[in-house]
Coordinates of C-alpha atoms and ligand atoms in Angstrom, one line a residue:
S1 CA 2.7 -8.9 32.5
S2 CA 2.7 -5.7 30.5
H3 CA 6.5 -5.6 30.4
G4 CA 8.4 -8.5 28.8
S5 CA 11.6 -10.2 29.7
R6 CA 13.6 -7.2 28.7
G7 CA 11.5 -4.9 30.8
A8 CA 10.3 -3.3 27.6
P9 CA 6.7 -2.5 26.6
H10 CA 4.8 -5.4 25.1
I11 CA 2.9 -4.3 22.0
M12 CA 0.2 -6.2 20.2
L13 CA -0.1 -5.5 16.5
L14 CA -3.3 -6.2 14.6
P15 CA -3.0 -5.8 10.8
S16 CA -5.9 -6.3 8.4
A17 CA -5.5 -7.9 5.0
G18 CA -3.4 -7.5 1.9
M19 CA 0.3 -6.9 1.4
G20 CA -0.3 -3.1 1.4
H21 CA -1.3 -3.4 5.1
L22 CA 0.8 -6.3 6.2
V23 CA 4.1 -5.0 4.8
P24 CA 4.0 -1.7 6.8
F25 CA 2.9 -3.6 9.9
T26 CA 5.8 -6.0 9.7
R27 CA 8.1 -3.0 9.2
L28 CA 6.6 -1.4 12.3
A29 CA 6.9 -4.7 14.2
V30 CA 10.6 -4.9 13.4
A31 CA 11.3 -1.2 14.1
L32 CA 9.7 -1.6 17.5
F33 CA 11.3 -5.0 18.3
A34 CA 14.8 -4.5 16.9
G35 CA 15.0 -0.8 17.0
H36 CA 13.3 -0.1 20.4
G37 CA 13.5 -3.3 22.3
C38 CA 9.7 -3.9 22.5
D39 CA 8.1 -7.3 22.9
I40 CA 5.8 -7.8 20.0
S41 CA 2.8 -10.0 19.5
L42 CA 1.4 -10.1 15.9
V43 CA -2.2 -11.1 15.3
T44 CA -3.1 -12.6 12.0
A45 CA -6.1 -14.4 10.7
L46 CA -5.3 -17.6 8.9
P47 CA -5.5 -18.6 6.2
T48 CA -4.5 -15.3 4.6
V49 CA -6.3 -14.0 1.6
S50 CA -3.2 -14.2 -0.6
S51 CA -0.3 -16.5 -0.7
A52 CA 2.0 -13.5 -0.8
E53 CA 0.8 -12.7 2.8
S54 CA 1.4 -16.2 4.1
S55 CA 4.9 -16.4 2.8
H56 CA 5.7 -12.9 4.1
I57 CA 4.4 -13.9 7.6
A58 CA 6.4 -17.2 7.5
A59 CA 9.5 -15.3 6.6
L60 CA 9.0 -12.8 9.4
Y61 CA 8.8 -15.5 12.0
A62 CA 11.7 -17.4 10.6
A63 CA 13.9 -14.2 10.8
F64 CA 12.4 -13.0 14.2
P65 CA 11.4 -16.1 16.2
A66 CA 10.9 -13.9 19.3
I67 CA 8.0 -12.1 17.7
R68 CA 4.9 -13.9 19.0
Q69 CA 2.5 -15.2 16.5
L70 CA -1.2 -15.1 17.5
D71 CA -3.9 -16.5 15.3
L72 CA -7.3 -14.8 15.3
R73 CA -9.8 -17.5 14.4
L74 CA -12.4 -15.8 12.3
V75 CA -16.1 -16.2 13.1
P76 CA -17.7 -17.8 10.0
F77 CA -19.0 -15.1 7.7
D78 CA -20.6 -15.7 4.3
A79 CA -20.1 -12.5 2.3
S80 CA -21.5 -13.8 -0.9
S81 CA -25.2 -13.1 -0.1
E82 CA -24.6 -9.9 1.8
F83 CA -21.9 -8.4 -0.4
P84 CA -22.0 -10.2 -3.7
G85 CA -19.0 -9.7 -5.9
A86 CA -17.2 -7.7 -3.2
D87 CA -13.4 -7.3 -3.2
P88 CA -11.9 -10.3 -1.3
F89 CA -9.7 -8.1 0.8
Y90 CA -12.6 -5.8 1.8
V91 CA -14.5 -9.0 2.7
R92 CA -11.7 -10.0 4.9
Y93 CA -11.7 -6.6 6.6
E94 CA -15.4 -7.2 7.3
A95 CA -14.8 -10.7 8.7
L96 CA -12.1 -9.3 11.0
R97 CA -14.5 -6.5 12.0
R98 CA -17.2 -9.0 12.9
S99 CA -14.8 -11.3 14.8
A100 CA -13.0 -8.6 16.8
P101 CA -15.7 -7.7 19.3
L102 CA -15.9 -11.3 20.4
L103 CA -12.3 -12.6 20.0
L104 CA -10.0 -9.7 20.3
G105 CA -10.6 -9.2 24.1
P106 CA -9.4 -12.6 25.2
L107 CA -6.4 -12.4 22.9
L108 CA -5.4 -9.0 24.2
A109 CA -6.0 -10.0 27.9
G110 CA -4.1 -13.3 27.3
T111 CA -1.0 -11.6 26.1
G112 CA -1.0 -8.9 28.8
A113 CA 0.1 -6.4 26.2
S114 CA 0.6 -2.9 27.4
A115 CA -0.7 -1.4 24.1
L116 CA -2.6 -2.3 21.0
V117 CA -1.8 -1.0 17.5
A118 CA -4.7 -1.7 15.3
D119 CA -4.9 -1.3 11.5
I120 CA -7.2 1.5 10.3
A121 CA -9.5 -1.1 8.7
V122 CA -10.5 -2.4 12.1
A123 CA -10.2 0.8 14.1
S124 CA -13.8 1.3 15.1
V125 CA -14.2 -2.3 16.4
A126 CA -10.7 -2.6 18.1
I127 CA -10.7 0.6 20.1
P128 CA -13.7 -0.3 22.3
V129 CA -12.3 -3.7 23.1
A130 CA -8.9 -2.2 24.2
R131 CA -10.7 0.5 26.1
E132 CA -12.7 -2.0 28.1
L133 CA -9.5 -3.7 29.1
H134 CA -7.9 -0.3 29.9
V135 CA -5.2 -1.0 27.3
P136 CA -4.2 2.1 25.2
C137 CA -5.1 1.7 21.6
F138 CA -3.2 3.3 18.7
V139 CA -4.5 3.2 15.2
F140 CA -2.0 2.7 12.4
F141 CA -2.9 4.3 9.0
T142 CA -0.8 2.5 6.4
A143 CA -1.3 5.0 3.6
S144 CA -0.5 8.7 3.1
A145 CA -1.0 11.5 5.6
T146 CA -3.0 13.3 3.0
M147 CA -5.4 10.3 2.6
F148 CA -5.5 10.1 6.4
S149 CA -6.6 13.7 6.6
F150 CA -9.3 13.0 4.0
K151 CA -10.5 10.0 5.9
A152 CA -10.6 11.8 9.2
Y153 CA -12.6 14.6 7.6
F154 CA -14.9 12.6 5.4
P155 CA -17.6 11.9 8.0
T156 CA -17.9 15.6 8.7
Y157 CA -18.1 16.2 5.0
L158 CA -20.9 13.7 4.6
D159 CA -22.8 15.1 7.6
A160 CA -22.6 18.6 6.1
V161 CA -23.8 17.7 2.6
G162 CA -26.5 15.4 3.9
A163 CA -27.7 12.0 2.8
G164 CA -28.7 11.4 -0.8
H165 CA -26.1 13.8 -2.3
G166 CA -23.3 12.5 -4.4
V167 CA -19.7 13.0 -3.2
G168 CA -18.3 16.1 -4.8
D169 CA -14.9 17.8 -4.3
V170 CA -13.8 17.4 -0.7
D171 CA -11.9 20.4 0.7
V172 CA -10.0 19.0 3.7
P173 CA -9.4 21.9 6.1
G174 CA -5.8 22.9 6.3
V175 CA -4.8 20.5 3.6
Y176 CA -6.3 21.0 0.1
R177 CA -9.2 20.2 -2.1
I178 CA -9.5 16.6 -3.2
P179 CA -11.5 16.6 -6.4
S180 CA -14.4 14.3 -6.7
S181 CA -12.6 12.4 -9.5
S182 CA -9.8 11.5 -7.0
V183 CA -12.1 10.2 -4.3
P184 CA -11.8 6.4 -4.1
Q185 CA -14.4 4.8 -6.4
A186 CA -16.2 2.9 -3.7
L187 CA -16.9 6.0 -1.6
H188 CA -19.3 7.3 -4.3
D189 CA -21.7 4.5 -3.2
P190 CA -22.8 4.9 0.4
D191 CA -23.8 1.2 0.7
N192 CA -20.5 -0.2 -0.5
I193 CA -18.9 -2.5 2.0
F194 CA -15.8 -0.4 1.9
T195 CA -17.7 2.9 2.4
R196 CA -19.4 1.7 5.6
Q197 CA -16.0 0.6 7.0
F198 CA -14.3 3.8 5.9
V199 CA -16.9 6.1 7.6
A200 CA -17.1 4.0 10.8
N201 CA -13.3 4.0 11.1
G202 CA -13.1 7.7 10.3
R203 CA -15.6 8.6 13.0
A204 CA -13.7 6.4 15.6
L205 CA -10.4 8.1 15.2
V206 CA -11.1 10.7 18.0
T207 CA -11.5 7.8 20.5
A208 CA -8.1 6.3 19.9
D209 CA -5.2 7.1 22.2
G210 CA -2.8 7.9 19.4
L211 CA -2.5 7.7 15.6
L212 CA 0.4 6.5 13.6
V213 CA 0.9 7.2 9.9
N214 CA 3.6 5.9 7.5
A215 CA 4.5 9.4 6.4
F216 CA 7.0 12.2 6.9
H217 CA 6.6 15.9 7.1
A218 CA 8.8 16.9 4.2
M219 CA 6.8 14.9 1.7
E220 CA 3.3 15.9 3.0
P221 CA 3.8 19.1 5.0
E222 CA 0.2 20.3 4.7
A223 CA -1.4 17.0 5.8
V224 CA 1.0 16.3 8.7
E225 CA 0.7 19.8 10.1
A226 CA -3.1 19.8 9.7
L227 CA -3.5 16.5 11.4
Q228 CA -1.2 17.4 14.2
G229 CA -2.5 20.9 14.5
G230 CA -6.1 19.9 14.9
S231 CA -7.5 21.7 11.8
V232 CA -8.8 18.5 10.1
V233 CA -11.1 17.5 12.9
S234 CA -11.0 18.7 16.5
G235 CA -10.3 16.2 19.2
L236 CA -7.9 13.9 17.4
P237 CA -5.4 12.2 19.7
P238 CA -1.6 12.8 19.0
V239 CA -0.6 12.0 15.5
F240 CA 2.9 10.5 14.9
A241 CA 4.4 10.6 11.4
V242 CA 6.6 7.5 11.7
G243 CA 7.5 7.1 8.0
P244 CA 9.0 6.1 5.8
L245 CA 9.2 2.8 7.6
M246 CA 12.3 0.9 6.6
P247 CA 12.2 -2.4 4.8
V248 CA 13.2 -5.6 6.6
N249 CA 16.1 -6.9 4.6
D250 CA 16.5 -10.2 6.4
L251 CA 13.1 -11.3 5.2
R252 CA 13.8 -12.1 1.6
E253 CA 16.6 -14.6 2.2
T254 CA 14.3 -16.9 3.9
R255 CA 11.6 -16.7 1.3
E256 CA 10.8 -19.9 -0.5
A257 CA 10.5 -17.9 -3.7
A258 CA 14.1 -16.7 -3.5
Q259 CA 15.2 -19.1 -6.2
E260 CA 12.4 -18.2 -8.5
Q261 CA 13.5 -14.6 -8.0
G262 CA 17.0 -15.3 -9.0
H263 CA 16.4 -14.6 -12.7
Y264 CA 15.3 -11.0 -12.3
R265 CA 18.1 -10.3 -9.9
A266 CA 20.7 -11.6 -12.4
W267 CA 19.1 -9.7 -15.2
L268 CA 19.0 -6.4 -13.3
D269 CA 22.7 -6.8 -12.4
E270 CA 23.5 -7.0 -16.1
Q271 CA 21.8 -3.7 -17.0
P272 CA 23.6 -0.4 -17.2
P273 CA 23.1 2.2 -14.4
R274 CA 19.8 4.1 -14.6
S275 CA 18.6 2.3 -17.7
V276 CA 15.5 0.3 -16.6
V277 CA 11.9 1.2 -16.3
Y278 CA 10.3 -0.7 -13.5
V279 CA 6.5 -1.3 -14.0
S280 CA 4.1 -2.5 -11.3
F281 CA 0.5 -2.0 -10.3
G282 CA 0.9 -3.5 -6.8
S283 CA -0.1 -6.6 -5.1
R284 CA -3.9 -6.7 -5.3
K285 CA -5.2 -5.6 -8.7
A286 CA -5.0 -6.7 -12.3
L287 CA -5.3 -4.3 -15.3
P288 CA -8.0 -5.1 -17.7
K289 CA -6.8 -7.3 -20.6
D290 CA -7.1 -4.6 -23.3
Q291 CA -5.1 -2.2 -21.0
I292 CA -2.4 -4.9 -20.5
N293 CA -2.1 -5.1 -24.3
E294 CA -1.7 -1.4 -24.7
L295 CA 0.9 -1.2 -21.9
A296 CA 2.8 -4.0 -23.5
A297 CA 2.9 -2.2 -26.8
G298 CA 3.8 1.0 -25.1
L299 CA 6.8 -0.5 -23.3
E300 CA 7.9 -2.1 -26.5
A301 CA 7.7 1.2 -28.3
C302 CA 9.4 3.3 -25.7
G303 CA 12.7 1.6 -26.6
H304 CA 13.9 1.4 -23.0
R305 CA 14.8 -1.6 -20.9
F306 CA 12.0 -2.6 -18.6
L307 CA 11.1 -4.9 -15.7
W308 CA 7.3 -5.5 -15.6
V309 CA 5.5 -7.3 -12.9
V310 CA 2.2 -8.4 -14.4
K311 CA -0.8 -9.5 -12.5
G312 CA -3.7 -11.4 -14.1
A313 CA -6.0 -11.6 -11.0
V314 CA -6.9 -9.8 -7.8
V315 CA -5.8 -12.6 -5.6
D316 CA -2.5 -14.3 -6.5
R317 CA -3.9 -17.8 -5.8
D318 CA -6.3 -17.3 -8.6
D319 CA -3.7 -16.1 -11.1
A320 CA -2.8 -19.3 -12.8
G321 CA -2.6 -18.2 -16.5
E322 CA 0.6 -18.2 -18.4
L323 CA 2.4 -15.0 -19.4
S324 CA 2.4 -16.1 -23.0
E325 CA -1.4 -16.4 -22.8
L326 CA -1.7 -13.0 -21.4
L327 CA 0.7 -11.2 -23.6
G328 CA 1.3 -13.3 -26.6
E329 CA 4.5 -15.3 -27.6
G330 CA 5.3 -12.6 -30.2
F331 CA 5.6 -9.8 -27.7
L332 CA 7.7 -11.8 -25.3
R333 CA 10.1 -12.8 -28.2
R334 CA 10.4 -9.3 -29.5
V335 CA 11.3 -7.8 -26.2
Q336 CA 13.5 -10.7 -25.0
G337 CA 16.7 -9.4 -23.4
R338 CA 15.5 -5.8 -23.3
G339 CA 12.4 -6.4 -21.2
L340 CA 11.8 -8.8 -18.4
V341 CA 8.2 -9.7 -17.7
T342 CA 7.3 -11.7 -14.7
K343 CA 4.1 -12.9 -12.9
S344 CA 5.9 -13.9 -9.7
W345 CA 6.5 -11.8 -6.6
V346 CA 9.6 -9.6 -6.8
E347 CA 11.2 -8.0 -3.8
Q348 CA 10.2 -4.5 -4.9
E349 CA 12.2 -2.5 -2.4
E350 CA 15.3 -4.3 -3.6
V351 CA 14.4 -3.6 -7.2
L352 CA 13.9 0.1 -6.4
R353 CA 17.3 0.2 -4.6
H354 CA 19.1 -1.3 -7.6
P355 CA 21.3 1.2 -9.5
A356 CA 20.0 0.0 -12.8
V357 CA 16.5 1.2 -12.1
A358 CA 15.7 4.7 -13.4
L359 CA 11.9 5.1 -13.3
F360 CA 9.0 3.5 -11.6
V361 CA 5.7 3.4 -13.5
S362 CA 3.5 2.9 -10.5
H363 CA -0.1 2.6 -9.4
C364 CA 0.9 4.7 -6.3
G365 CA -0.1 2.3 -3.6
W366 CA 1.3 4.1 -0.7
N367 CA 4.0 1.5 0.2
S368 CA 5.3 1.7 -3.4
V369 CA 5.4 5.5 -3.1
T370 CA 7.4 5.4 0.2
E371 CA 9.8 2.8 -1.3
S372 CA 10.4 5.0 -4.3
A373 CA 10.9 8.0 -2.0
S374 CA 13.4 6.2 0.2
N375 CA 15.4 5.2 -2.9
G376 CA 15.0 8.4 -4.9
V377 CA 13.5 6.7 -7.9
P378 CA 11.3 9.0 -9.9
V379 CA 7.7 7.9 -10.4
L380 CA 5.4 8.1 -13.4
A381 CA 2.2 7.9 -11.5
W382 CA -0.7 5.9 -13.0
P383 CA -3.2 5.5 -10.2
R384 CA -5.9 3.0 -10.8
F385 CA -8.0 2.5 -7.7
A386 CA -8.9 3.6 -4.1
D387 CA -6.5 6.2 -2.6
Q388 CA -4.1 6.1 -5.5
R389 CA -5.1 9.4 -7.1
V390 CA -4.7 11.1 -3.8
N391 CA -1.2 9.6 -3.5
A392 CA -0.4 10.5 -7.1
R393 CA -1.0 14.1 -6.3
V394 CA 1.4 13.8 -3.3
V395 CA 4.0 12.4 -5.6
A396 CA 3.7 15.3 -8.0
R397 CA 3.6 18.0 -5.3
A398 CA 6.6 16.5 -3.5
G399 CA 8.6 16.4 -6.8
L400 CA 9.0 12.7 -6.6
G401 CA 7.5 12.3 -10.1
V402 CA 4.8 13.2 -12.6
W403 CA 1.1 12.2 -12.6
A404 CA -0.5 11.4 -15.9
E405 CA -3.7 13.0 -14.7
Q406 CA -5.8 12.2 -17.8
W407 CA -5.1 8.5 -17.7
S408 CA -8.1 6.5 -16.7
W409 CA -8.6 4.4 -13.7
E410 CA -10.9 1.5 -12.7
G411 CA -14.5 2.2 -13.5
E412 CA -13.7 4.6 -16.4
E413 CA -14.0 3.1 -19.8
A414 CA -11.1 4.8 -21.6
V415 CA -8.1 2.6 -22.4
V416 CA -4.8 4.5 -22.4
R417 CA -3.1 4.0 -25.7
A418 CA 0.4 2.6 -26.3
E419 CA 1.6 5.7 -28.0
E420 CA 0.7 7.9 -25.0
I421 CA 2.4 5.5 -22.7
A422 CA 5.5 5.3 -24.8
E423 CA 5.7 9.1 -25.1
L424 CA 5.4 9.7 -21.3
V425 CA 7.9 7.0 -20.4
M426 CA 10.4 8.4 -22.9
E427 CA 9.8 11.9 -21.5
A428 CA 10.2 10.8 -17.9
M429 CA 13.4 8.8 -18.7
G430 CA 15.0 11.9 -20.2
D431 CA 13.9 14.2 -17.4
D432 CA 17.1 15.0 -15.5
A433 CA 15.4 17.7 -13.4
M434 CA 12.9 15.2 -12.2
A435 CA 15.6 12.7 -11.3
E436 CA 17.3 15.4 -9.3
K437 CA 14.1 16.3 -7.4
A438 CA 13.5 12.6 -6.6
A439 CA 17.0 12.4 -5.2
N440 CA 16.1 15.4 -3.0
V441 CA 13.1 13.5 -1.7
R442 CA 15.4 10.6 -0.9
E443 CA 17.6 12.9 1.2
A444 CA 14.5 14.3 3.0
A445 CA 13.3 10.7 3.6
S446 CA 16.6 9.6 5.1
R447 CA 16.7 12.7 7.4
A448 CA 13.2 11.8 8.5
V449 CA 14.3 8.4 9.8
A450 CA 17.7 9.4 11.0
D451 CA 18.5 10.2 14.7
G452 CA 16.5 13.4 15.5
G453 CA 14.2 12.9 12.6
Ligands
UDP1 N1 5.3 -5.8 -3.5 C1 6.4 -6.5 -3.8 N2 6.5 -7.3 -4.9 C2 5.5 -7.4 -5.8 C3 4.3 -6.6 -5.6 C4 4.3 -5.8 -4.4 O1 7.4 -6.5 -3.0 O2 5.7 -8.1 -6.7 C5 5.2 -5.0 -2.3 C6 5.5 -3.6 -2.5 O3 6.9 -3.3 -2.4 C7 4.7 -2.9 -1.4 C8 3.5 -3.8 -1.2 O4 3.9 -5.1 -1.8 O5 5.5 -2.9 -0.2 C9 2.3 -3.3 -2.0 O6 1.8 -2.3 -1.3 P1 1.3 -0.9 -2.1 O7 0.8 0.0 -1.0 O8 2.4 -0.4 -2.9 O9 0.2 -1.4 -3.1 P2 -1.1 -2.4 -3.0 O10 -0.5 -3.7 -3.4 O11 -1.6 -2.4 -1.6 O12 -2.0 -1.9 -4.0

């Protein structure tokens, strides 16, 4: 039946891949389940790409056994010949996209769900399936409203410039101009696996029954208003800014990794208030080796305490190397006590909530930005990939932090030098005005999720 035991709507959630998508989906799942009494079915394709995803999913079901777990069995898909060298997370999107037309219908019909919420990465394949079953389909965009406006407009932009032209600056109507240098790297190549998905999903948005975005008006007024007011593209369904979605605190206690995490928790507890620089580039990318070395030297030179989460590979299962191999014994010895470096998963939201943390050197994955906003931690933005430069501009405009605009990102040769990194970190740590503005963003974020927000 479409209504569960509690007489509440039954909603089927279909995330794609990677923690950047899964985390906001589980936050949405718990908000709908615990906050609004909905029945929830969560569809995941197993095995997950990363082990972080599988432990996150296990922790969710342990904490919320009433959330139904549905396994989407992927149709075999060998990406290596069609998309050699492609990003494993994009390959998983593709596998989901090819499986959905066949397999999503039976799953959806089987649950009797009254609505489907599909991840943006599978939007164009999920909407027709739901439509055929007369189930309303909502698309959840897990990144910024500004990026969402760009995505919604991008197909129109491409149609206007015509095939065979490079992607220049993109002036999103009602929002602002996204310079060519901030356009996600992959989109400069029309044949890239990601570009094809991005454009297909962008075109499909008008056929959804509603759009959800993990954003709030005060942080991105232009984009939220433009999306809701119809100036980006005409014919969009209602757009709901549901952010910043709140973390699910019960999850970490059940994580297997909790013990491993003990050491950074204890270390953070020993540090003075607002003294620690937290450094992370997210869950799904590693910095190049020479950039890791410069960052290490920069953190050493800045003189501040730091907690640095280092990744050596795109997918955590492949990241077997030792920290000492990556950074050198000498570095680890010299910063011992003052700096804590880890390759393991940290509960980032908890880190950002910790009173010892003063600054977040961040790649500006959107979940990281929303977590910083919710906790009022100023950001030194160092975008590296995909939508991160767009998000970094949001950070700077909203007063949540500063964007080191000249610093290179993936695909650019330049290595940012240690001295520059140290200098900007020191500047940001001493910037009381920025800390105050970030605290204002936190107030706005909490108003956005309070009653009446
Ligand atoms: N995250 C975490 N611990 C880590 C690395 C990442 O808790 O060691 C979380 C982070 O808090 C965020 C998500 O994983 O919720 C990563 O999403 P984001 O959009 O920030 O970046 P991505 O990893 O997709 O680049």
